[in-house]
Amino acid sequence: MTSGLVAALAGLALLDSTSIGTLFIPIWLMLTPGRLRLSRFGVYLGTITVFYFAVGVLIVLGASQVMDHLDSRLALWIQLVIGVFLFVISFRFDGRKKPDTGKWQNRLNANGSAVALAGVAVLAGVVELATMLPYLGAIGMMSAADLGLGQVGLLLAGYCLVMIVPAVLLLGGRLALRDRIEPFLTRISTWFAEKGASTTGWILGIAGFLVARDAIARLFFL
């Protein structure tokens, strides 16, 4: 396990932290009228973190079976292709199509029970499975790095925790500054509703660059 790999994974995790499930739904929870209940916030973030970790473990177990039958350099070439693919498709997101944020806010406001919030977290995770490309790129990097399962599990856990750091920091600001931070949170929510698609493009482009850069470094310079 190298410091370069850890840094690249941390960068991908921070990119993943800007998704609807890991950032914007938590922001909408903070903006829900009435007293901010930490238990609701904890149930939601805890559920989506465990969900991402479980999905990652399942993918790693499947990927490890494939990697056992591949030459290490071939695995790195596959990682390079994945990185280039992510970078290329990022240009398809131009911001003209706006994400349907209203449906998620309606789900949050429909039922505030812990079970309902856990359900929203799982649903958000399932919906994002098709777009969790930075996470898949990170898993590919871990698999190609020839790490033990214990090391991969530790990296996955760290990745999932880094994903929720921005939401936790905003929660700390909400608790410390109370109503003074609400306009800032509202601006973030509004900005995402208007620019969500172009943001996705930037995320995919940066993720593709990080994944491809790691493969190139290990193929030609290490």
Coordinates of N, CA and C in Angstrom, one line a residue:
M1 N 0.8 -1.2 0.0 CA 0.0 0.0 0.0 C 0.9 1.2 0.0
T2 N 0.8 2.1 -1.0 CA 1.6 3.3 -1.1 C 0.9 4.5 -0.8
S3 N 1.6 5.6 -0.4 CA 1.0 6.9 -0.1 C 0.3 7.4 -1.3
G4 N 0.8 7.2 -2.5 CA 0.1 7.7 -3.7 C -1.2 7.0 -3.9
L5 N -1.3 5.7 -3.7 CA -2.6 5.0 -3.8 C -3.6 5.6 -2.8
V6 N -3.2 5.8 -1.5 CA -4.0 6.3 -0.5 C -4.5 7.7 -0.9
A7 N -3.6 8.5 -1.4 CA -4.0 9.9 -1.8 C -5.0 9.9 -2.9
A8 N -4.8 9.0 -3.9 CA -5.7 8.9 -5.0 C -7.1 8.5 -4.5
L9 N -7.1 7.5 -3.6 CA -8.4 7.0 -3.1 C -9.1 8.1 -2.3
A10 N -8.3 8.8 -1.5 CA -9.0 9.9 -0.8 C -9.6 11.0 -1.7
G11 N -8.9 11.3 -2.8 CA -9.4 12.2 -3.8 C -10.7 11.7 -4.4
L12 N -10.7 10.4 -4.8 CA -12.0 9.8 -5.3 C -13.1 9.9 -4.3
A13 N -12.8 9.6 -3.0 CA -13.8 9.6 -2.0 C -14.4 11.0 -1.8
L14 N -13.6 12.0 -1.9 CA -14.1 13.4 -1.8 C -15.0 13.7 -3.0
L15 N -14.6 13.2 -4.1 CA -15.5 13.4 -5.3 C -16.8 12.7 -5.1
D16 N -16.8 11.5 -4.6 CA -18.0 10.8 -4.3 C -18.8 11.4 -3.2
S17 N -18.2 12.2 -2.4 CA -18.9 12.9 -1.2 C -19.9 13.9 -1.7
T18 N -19.8 14.3 -3.0 CA -20.7 15.4 -3.5 C -21.9 14.8 -4.2
S19 N -22.2 13.6 -4.0 CA -23.4 13.0 -4.7 C -24.7 13.4 -3.9
I20 N -25.8 13.1 -4.5 CA -27.1 13.4 -3.9 C -27.2 12.6 -2.5
G21 N -26.8 11.3 -2.5 CA -27.0 10.5 -1.3 C -26.1 10.9 -0.2
T22 N -24.8 11.4 -0.5 CA -23.9 11.6 0.6 C -23.8 13.1 1.0
L23 N -24.3 14.0 0.2 CA -24.2 15.4 0.6 C -25.5 16.2 0.5
F24 N -26.3 16.0 -0.6 CA -27.4 16.9 -0.8 C -28.6 16.5 0.0
I25 N -28.8 15.2 0.2 CA -29.9 14.7 1.1 C -29.6 15.1 2.5
P26 N -28.4 14.9 3.0 CA -28.1 15.4 4.3 C -28.3 16.9 4.5
I27 N -28.0 17.7 3.4 CA -28.3 19.2 3.5 C -29.7 19.4 3.6
W28 N -30.5 18.7 2.9 CA -32.0 18.8 3.0 C -32.5 18.4 4.3
L29 N -31.9 17.5 5.0 CA -32.3 17.1 6.3 C -32.0 18.3 7.3
M30 N -30.9 18.9 7.1 CA -30.5 20.1 7.9 C -31.5 21.3 7.7
L31 N -32.1 21.3 6.5 CA -33.0 22.4 6.1 C -34.4 22.1 6.4
T32 N -34.7 20.9 6.9 CA -36.1 20.5 7.2 C -36.6 21.5 8.3
P33 N -37.8 22.0 8.2 CA -38.4 22.9 9.2 C -38.5 22.3 10.6
G34 N -38.3 23.0 11.6 CA -38.4 22.5 12.9 C -37.0 22.2 13.5
R35 N -37.0 21.6 14.7 CA -35.7 21.4 15.4 C -34.9 20.3 14.7
L36 N -33.6 20.5 14.6 CA -32.7 19.6 13.9 C -32.5 18.4 14.9
R37 N -32.9 17.2 14.4 CA -32.8 16.0 15.2 C -31.5 15.2 14.8
L38 N -30.5 15.1 15.6 CA -29.3 14.4 15.3 C -29.5 12.9 15.0
S39 N -30.5 12.4 15.7 CA -30.8 10.9 15.5 C -31.2 10.6 14.1
R40 N -32.0 11.5 13.4 CA -32.4 11.3 12.1 C -31.2 11.4 11.1
F41 N -30.4 12.4 11.4 CA -29.1 12.6 10.6 C -28.2 11.3 10.7
G42 N -28.1 10.9 12.0 CA -27.2 9.7 12.2 C -27.7 8.5 11.5
V43 N -29.0 8.2 11.6 CA -29.6 7.0 11.0 C -29.4 7.1 9.5
Y44 N -29.6 8.2 8.9 CA -29.4 8.3 7.4 C -28.0 8.1 7.0
L45 N -27.0 8.9 7.6 CA -25.6 8.8 7.2 C -25.1 7.4 7.5
G46 N -25.4 6.9 8.7 CA -24.9 5.5 9.0 C -25.4 4.5 8.0
T47 N -26.7 4.6 7.6 CA -27.2 3.6 6.7 C -26.5 3.7 5.3
I48 N -26.4 4.9 4.8 CA -25.8 5.0 3.5 C -24.3 4.6 3.5
T49 N -23.6 4.9 4.6 CA -22.2 4.5 4.7 C -22.1 3.0 4.7
V50 N -22.9 2.3 5.5 CA -22.8 0.8 5.6 C -23.2 0.2 4.3
F51 N -24.2 0.8 3.6 CA -24.6 0.3 2.3 C -23.5 0.4 1.3
Y52 N -22.8 1.5 1.2 CA -21.7 1.7 0.3 C -20.6 0.7 0.6
F53 N -20.3 0.5 1.9 CA -19.2 -0.4 2.3 C -19.6 -1.8 1.9
A54 N -20.8 -2.2 2.1 CA -21.3 -3.6 1.8 C -21.2 -3.9 0.3
V55 N -21.6 -2.9 -0.5 CA -21.6 -3.0 -1.9 C -20.1 -3.1 -2.4
G56 N -19.2 -2.3 -1.8 CA -17.8 -2.4 -2.1 C -17.2 -3.7 -1.8
V57 N -17.6 -4.3 -0.6 CA -17.0 -5.6 -0.3 C -17.5 -6.7 -1.3
L58 N -18.7 -6.6 -1.7 CA -19.2 -7.6 -2.6 C -18.5 -7.5 -4.0
I59 N -18.3 -6.2 -4.4 CA -17.6 -6.0 -5.7 C -16.2 -6.5 -5.6
V60 N -15.5 -6.2 -4.5 CA -14.1 -6.6 -4.3 C -14.0 -8.1 -4.3
L61 N -14.9 -8.8 -3.7 CA -14.8 -10.2 -3.7 C -14.9 -10.8 -5.1
G62 N -15.8 -10.2 -5.9 CA -16.0 -10.6 -7.3 C -14.8 -10.3 -8.1
A63 N -14.2 -9.0 -7.9 CA -13.1 -8.6 -8.6 C -11.8 -9.4 -8.3
S64 N -11.7 -9.8 -7.0 CA -10.5 -10.6 -6.7 C -10.5 -11.9 -7.4
Q65 N -11.7 -12.5 -7.6 CA -11.7 -13.8 -8.4 C -11.2 -13.5 -9.8
V66 N -11.6 -12.4 -10.4 CA -11.2 -12.1 -11.8 C -9.7 -11.8 -11.8
M67 N -9.2 -11.0 -10.8 CA -7.8 -10.6 -10.8 C -6.9 -11.8 -10.6
D68 N -7.3 -12.8 -9.9 CA -6.5 -14.0 -9.7 C -6.1 -14.7 -11.0
H69 N -6.9 -14.4 -12.1 CA -6.7 -15.1 -13.4 C -6.1 -14.1 -14.4
L70 N -5.7 -12.9 -13.9 CA -5.2 -11.9 -14.8 C -3.7 -11.6 -14.4
D71 N -2.9 -11.3 -15.4 CA -1.6 -10.8 -15.2 C -1.7 -9.4 -14.6
S72 N -0.8 -9.1 -13.7 CA -0.8 -7.8 -13.0 C -0.8 -6.6 -14.0
R73 N 0.1 -6.7 -15.1 CA 0.1 -5.6 -16.0 C -1.1 -5.5 -16.9
L74 N -1.8 -6.7 -17.2 CA -3.0 -6.6 -17.9 C -4.1 -5.9 -17.0
A75 N -4.1 -6.2 -15.7 CA -5.0 -5.6 -14.8 C -4.8 -4.0 -14.8
L76 N -3.6 -3.6 -14.9 CA -3.3 -2.2 -14.9 C -3.8 -1.6 -16.2
W77 N -3.6 -2.3 -17.3 CA -4.1 -1.8 -18.6 C -5.6 -1.7 -18.6
I78 N -6.3 -2.6 -18.0 CA -7.8 -2.5 -17.8 C -8.1 -1.3 -17.0
Q79 N -7.4 -1.0 -15.9 CA -7.6 0.1 -15.1 C -7.4 1.4 -15.9
L80 N -6.4 1.4 -16.8 CA -6.1 2.6 -17.6 C -7.3 2.8 -18.5
V81 N -7.8 1.8 -19.1 CA -9.0 1.9 -20.0 C -10.2 2.5 -19.3
I82 N -10.4 2.0 -18.1 CA -11.5 2.5 -17.3 C -11.4 4.0 -17.0
G83 N -10.1 4.4 -16.6 CA -9.9 5.8 -16.4 C -10.2 6.7 -17.6
V84 N -9.7 6.2 -18.7 CA -9.9 7.0 -20.0 C -11.4 7.0 -20.3
F85 N -12.1 5.9 -20.1 CA -13.5 5.9 -20.4 C -14.3 6.9 -19.5
L86 N -13.9 6.9 -18.2 CA -14.6 7.9 -17.3 C -14.3 9.3 -17.8
F87 N -13.1 9.6 -18.2 CA -12.8 11.0 -18.6 C -13.5 11.3 -19.9
V88 N -13.6 10.4 -20.8 CA -14.3 10.7 -22.1 C -15.8 10.9 -21.9
I89 N -16.5 10.1 -21.1 CA -17.9 10.2 -20.9 C -18.3 11.4 -20.1
S90 N -17.3 12.0 -19.4 CA -17.6 13.2 -18.6 C -18.1 14.3 -19.5
F91 N -17.7 14.4 -20.7 CA -18.1 15.4 -21.6 C -19.5 15.3 -22.1
R92 N -20.2 14.2 -21.7 CA -21.6 14.1 -22.1 C -22.5 14.8 -21.1
F93 N -22.0 15.3 -20.0 CA -22.8 16.0 -19.0 C -22.6 17.5 -19.2
D94 N -23.6 18.1 -19.8 CA -23.4 19.5 -20.1 C -24.2 20.5 -19.2
G95 N -25.0 19.9 -18.3 CA -25.7 20.7 -17.3 C -27.1 21.1 -17.8
R96 N -27.5 20.8 -19.0 CA -28.8 21.2 -19.5 C -29.9 20.3 -18.9
K97 N -29.6 19.1 -18.5 CA -30.6 18.3 -17.8 C -30.4 18.4 -16.3
K98 N -31.5 18.9 -15.7 CA -31.4 19.1 -14.2 C -31.9 17.9 -13.4
P99 N -31.2 17.6 -12.3 CA -31.6 16.4 -11.5 C -33.0 16.7 -10.8
D100 N -33.8 15.6 -10.7 CA -35.1 15.8 -10.0 C -34.9 15.7 -8.5
T101 N -34.6 16.9 -8.0 CA -34.3 17.0 -6.5 C -35.6 17.0 -5.7
G102 N -36.7 17.4 -6.3 CA -38.0 17.5 -5.6 C -38.5 16.2 -5.1
K103 N -38.3 15.1 -5.8 CA -38.8 13.8 -5.4 C -38.0 13.3 -4.1
W104 N -36.7 13.7 -4.0 CA -36.0 13.3 -2.8 C -36.5 14.1 -1.6
Q105 N -36.7 15.4 -1.8 CA -37.2 16.2 -0.7 C -38.6 15.8 -0.2
N106 N -39.4 15.3 -1.2 CA -40.8 14.8 -0.8 C -40.7 13.6 0.0
R107 N -39.7 12.7 -0.3 CA -39.6 11.4 0.4 C -39.1 11.7 1.8
L108 N -38.2 12.7 2.0 CA -37.8 13.1 3.3 C -38.9 13.6 4.2
N109 N -39.7 14.5 3.6 CA -40.8 15.1 4.3 C -42.0 14.2 4.5
A110 N -42.1 13.1 3.8 CA -43.3 12.3 3.9 C -43.4 11.5 5.2
N111 N -42.2 11.1 5.7 CA -42.2 10.3 6.9 C -40.9 10.4 7.6
G112 N -40.9 10.9 8.8 CA -39.6 11.2 9.5 C -39.1 10.1 10.4
S113 N -39.7 8.9 10.3 CA -39.3 7.8 11.2 C -37.9 7.3 10.8
A114 N -37.2 6.6 11.8 CA -35.9 6.1 11.5 C -35.9 5.1 10.4
V115 N -36.9 4.2 10.4 CA -37.0 3.2 9.4 C -37.2 3.8 8.0
A116 N -38.0 4.9 7.9 CA -38.2 5.6 6.6 C -36.9 6.2 6.1
L117 N -36.2 6.8 7.1 CA -34.9 7.5 6.7 C -33.9 6.5 6.2
A118 N -33.9 5.3 6.9 CA -33.0 4.2 6.5 C -33.4 3.8 5.1
G119 N -34.7 3.7 4.8 CA -35.1 3.3 3.5 C -34.7 4.3 2.4
V120 N -34.8 5.6 2.7 CA -34.4 6.6 1.8 C -32.9 6.5 1.5
A121 N -32.1 6.2 2.5 CA -30.7 6.0 2.4 C -30.4 4.9 1.4
V122 N -31.0 3.7 1.7 CA -30.8 2.6 0.8 C -31.2 2.8 -0.6
L123 N -32.4 3.5 -0.8 CA -32.9 3.8 -2.1 C -32.0 4.7 -2.8
A124 N -31.4 5.7 -2.1 CA -30.5 6.7 -2.7 C -29.2 5.9 -3.2
G125 N -28.8 5.0 -2.3 CA -27.6 4.2 -2.7 C -27.9 3.3 -3.9
V126 N -29.1 2.7 -4.0 CA -29.4 1.8 -5.1 C -29.5 2.6 -6.4
V127 N -30.1 3.8 -6.3 CA -30.3 4.7 -7.5 C -28.9 5.1 -8.0
E128 N -27.9 5.3 -7.1 CA -26.6 5.8 -7.5 C -25.7 4.7 -7.9
L129 N -26.1 3.4 -7.8 CA -25.3 2.3 -8.2 C -24.8 2.5 -9.6
A130 N -25.7 3.0 -10.5 CA -25.4 3.1 -11.9 C -24.4 4.2 -12.2
T131 N -24.3 5.2 -11.2 CA -23.4 6.3 -11.4 C -22.2 6.4 -10.4
M132 N -22.0 5.3 -9.6 CA -21.0 5.3 -8.6 C -19.6 5.0 -9.3
L133 N -19.4 5.6 -10.4 CA -18.2 5.3 -11.2 C -16.9 5.6 -10.5
P134 N -16.8 6.7 -9.8 CA -15.5 7.0 -9.0 C -15.3 5.8 -8.0
Y135 N -16.3 5.3 -7.3 CA -16.2 4.2 -6.4 C -15.7 3.0 -7.1
L136 N -16.3 2.7 -8.2 CA -15.8 1.5 -9.0 C -14.4 1.7 -9.5
G137 N -14.0 2.9 -9.8 CA -12.6 3.1 -10.2 C -11.7 2.9 -9.0
A138 N -12.1 3.4 -7.9 CA -11.3 3.2 -6.7 C -11.1 1.7 -6.3
I139 N -12.2 0.9 -6.5 CA -12.2 -0.5 -6.2 C -11.2 -1.2 -7.2
G140 N -11.3 -0.7 -8.5 CA -10.4 -1.3 -9.5 C -8.9 -1.0 -9.1
M141 N -8.6 0.2 -8.6 CA -7.3 0.5 -8.2 C -6.8 -0.4 -7.0
M142 N -7.7 -0.6 -6.1 CA -7.4 -1.5 -5.0 C -7.1 -2.9 -5.5
S143 N -7.9 -3.4 -6.4 CA -7.8 -4.8 -6.9 C -6.5 -4.9 -7.7
A144 N -6.1 -3.9 -8.4 CA -4.9 -4.0 -9.3 C -3.6 -3.8 -8.4
A145 N -3.8 -3.3 -7.2 CA -2.6 -3.0 -6.4 C -2.1 -4.3 -5.6
D146 N -2.7 -5.4 -5.8 CA -2.3 -6.7 -5.2 C -2.2 -6.5 -3.7
L147 N -3.3 -6.1 -3.1 CA -3.4 -5.9 -1.6 C -4.1 -7.1 -1.0
G148 N -3.8 -7.3 0.3 CA -4.6 -8.4 1.0 C -6.0 -7.9 1.3
L149 N -6.9 -8.9 1.6 CA -8.3 -8.6 1.8 C -8.4 -7.7 3.0
G150 N -7.6 -7.9 4.0 CA -7.7 -7.0 5.2 C -7.3 -5.5 4.9
Q151 N -6.3 -5.4 4.0 CA -5.9 -4.0 3.6 C -7.0 -3.4 2.8
V152 N -7.6 -4.2 1.9 CA -8.7 -3.7 1.0 C -9.9 -3.3 1.9
G153 N -10.2 -4.1 2.9 CA -11.3 -3.8 3.8 C -11.1 -2.5 4.5
L154 N -9.9 -2.3 5.0 CA -9.5 -1.1 5.7 C -9.6 0.1 4.8
L155 N -9.2 0.0 3.6 CA -9.3 1.1 2.6 C -10.7 1.4 2.2
L156 N -11.5 0.4 2.1 CA -12.9 0.6 1.8 C -13.6 1.3 2.9
A157 N -13.3 0.9 4.1 CA -14.0 1.6 5.3 C -13.5 3.0 5.3
G158 N -12.2 3.3 5.1 CA -11.8 4.7 5.1 C -12.4 5.5 4.0
Y159 N -12.5 4.9 2.8 CA -13.1 5.5 1.7 C -14.6 6.0 2.0
C160 N -15.3 5.0 2.6 CA -16.7 5.3 2.9 C -16.9 6.4 4.0
L161 N -15.9 6.4 4.9 CA -15.9 7.5 6.0 C -15.6 8.8 5.4
V162 N -14.6 8.9 4.5 CA -14.2 10.1 3.9 C -15.4 10.7 3.1
M163 N -16.2 9.8 2.5 CA -17.3 10.2 1.7 C -18.3 11.1 2.5
I164 N -18.4 10.8 3.8 CA -19.4 11.6 4.6 C -18.8 12.7 5.4
V165 N -17.5 12.9 5.2 CA -16.9 14.0 6.0 C -17.5 15.4 5.7
P166 N -17.7 15.8 4.4 CA -18.3 17.1 4.1 C -19.6 17.3 4.8
A167 N -20.5 16.2 4.7 CA -21.8 16.3 5.4 C -21.7 16.5 6.9
V168 N -20.7 15.8 7.5 CA -20.6 15.9 9.0 C -20.0 17.3 9.3
L169 N -19.1 17.8 8.5 CA -18.6 19.2 8.7 C -19.7 20.2 8.6
L170 N -20.6 20.1 7.6 CA -21.7 21.0 7.5 C -22.6 20.9 8.6
L171 N -22.8 19.7 9.1 CA -23.7 19.5 10.3 C -23.1 20.2 11.5
G172 N -21.8 20.1 11.7 CA -21.1 20.8 12.8 C -21.3 22.3 12.7
G173 N -21.2 22.8 11.4 CA -21.5 24.2 11.2 C -22.9 24.6 11.5
R174 N -23.8 23.7 11.2 CA -25.3 24.0 11.4 C -25.5 24.0 12.9
L175 N -24.9 23.1 13.7 CA -25.1 23.1 15.1 C -24.4 24.3 15.8
A176 N -23.3 24.7 15.3 CA -22.5 25.8 15.9 C -23.1 27.2 15.6
L177 N -23.5 27.3 14.3 CA -24.0 28.7 13.8 C -25.5 28.8 13.7
R178 N -26.2 27.7 13.9 CA -27.6 27.6 13.9 C -28.2 28.3 12.6
D179 N -29.1 29.3 12.7 CA -29.8 29.8 11.6 C -28.8 30.6 10.7
R180 N -27.7 31.0 11.2 CA -26.8 31.9 10.3 C -26.2 31.1 9.1
I181 N -26.2 29.8 9.2 CA -25.6 29.0 8.1 C -26.7 28.5 7.2
E182 N -27.9 28.7 7.5 CA -29.0 28.2 6.6 C -29.0 28.8 5.2
P183 N -28.8 30.1 5.1 CA -28.7 30.7 3.8 C -27.6 30.0 2.9
F184 N -26.5 29.7 3.5 CA -25.4 29.0 2.8 C -25.8 27.7 2.4
L185 N -26.5 26.9 3.2 CA -26.9 25.6 2.9 C -28.0 25.7 1.8
T186 N -28.8 26.7 1.8 CA -29.9 26.8 0.8 C -29.2 27.1 -0.5
R187 N -28.2 28.0 -0.5 CA -27.5 28.3 -1.8 C -26.9 27.0 -2.4
I188 N -26.3 26.2 -1.6 CA -25.7 24.9 -2.1 C -26.8 24.0 -2.7
S189 N -27.9 23.9 -2.0 CA -29.0 23.1 -2.5 C -29.5 23.6 -3.8
T190 N -29.7 25.0 -3.9 CA -30.2 25.6 -5.1 C -29.2 25.4 -6.3
W191 N -27.9 25.6 -6.0 CA -26.9 25.5 -7.0 C -26.9 24.0 -7.5
F192 N -27.0 23.0 -6.7 CA -27.0 21.7 -7.1 C -28.2 21.4 -8.0
A193 N -29.4 21.9 -7.6 CA -30.6 21.7 -8.4 C -30.4 22.3 -9.8
E194 N -29.6 23.3 -10.0 CA -29.4 24.0 -11.3 C -28.2 23.4 -12.0
K195 N -27.2 23.0 -11.3 CA -26.0 22.6 -12.0 C -25.6 21.2 -11.8
G196 N -26.5 20.3 -11.3 CA -26.2 19.0 -10.9 C -25.5 18.1 -12.0
A197 N -26.0 18.3 -13.2 CA -25.5 17.4 -14.3 C -24.1 17.8 -14.7
S198 N -23.8 19.1 -14.8 CA -22.4 19.6 -15.1 C -21.5 19.2 -14.0
T199 N -22.0 19.2 -12.7 CA -21.1 18.8 -11.6 C -20.7 17.3 -11.8
T200 N -21.7 16.5 -12.2 CA -21.4 15.1 -12.4 C -20.3 14.9 -13.5
G201 N -20.4 15.7 -14.5 CA -19.4 15.6 -15.5 C -18.0 15.9 -15.0
W202 N -17.9 17.0 -14.2 CA -16.6 17.3 -13.6 C -16.1 16.2 -12.7
I203 N -17.0 15.6 -11.9 CA -16.6 14.5 -11.0 C -16.1 13.3 -11.8
L204 N -16.8 12.9 -12.9 CA -16.3 11.8 -13.7 C -15.0 12.1 -14.4
G205 N -14.8 13.3 -14.8 CA -13.6 13.7 -15.5 C -12.4 13.6 -14.6
I206 N -12.6 14.2 -13.4 CA -11.5 14.1 -12.4 C -11.2 12.7 -11.9
A207 N -12.3 11.9 -11.7 CA -12.1 10.5 -11.3 C -11.4 9.8 -12.4
G208 N -11.7 10.0 -13.6 CA -11.1 9.3 -14.7 C -9.6 9.6 -14.8
F209 N -9.3 10.9 -14.6 CA -7.9 11.3 -14.6 C -7.1 10.6 -13.4
L210 N -7.7 10.6 -12.2 CA -7.0 10.0 -11.1 C -6.8 8.5 -11.3
V211 N -7.8 7.8 -11.8 CA -7.7 6.3 -12.1 C -6.6 6.1 -13.2
A212 N -6.7 6.8 -14.3 CA -5.7 6.7 -15.4 C -4.3 7.0 -14.9
R213 N -4.2 8.1 -14.2 CA -2.8 8.5 -13.7 C -2.2 7.4 -12.9
D214 N -3.0 6.8 -12.0 CA -2.4 5.8 -11.1 C -2.0 4.6 -12.0
A215 N -2.8 4.2 -13.0 CA -2.4 3.1 -13.8 C -1.1 3.4 -14.6
I216 N -1.0 4.6 -15.2 CA 0.2 5.0 -16.0 C 1.4 5.0 -15.1
A217 N 1.3 5.6 -13.9 CA 2.4 5.6 -13.0 C 3.0 4.2 -12.7
R218 N 2.1 3.3 -12.4 CA 2.5 1.9 -12.1 C 3.0 1.1 -13.3
L219 N 2.4 1.5 -14.5 CA 2.8 0.8 -15.7 C 4.2 1.2 -16.2
F220 N 4.5 2.5 -16.1 CA 5.7 3.0 -16.8 C 6.7 3.7 -15.9
F221 N 6.4 4.0 -14.6 CA 7.3 4.7 -13.8 C 7.7 4.0 -12.5
L222 N 7.0 2.9 -12.1 CA 7.3 2.2 -10.9 C 7.9 0.9 -11.1

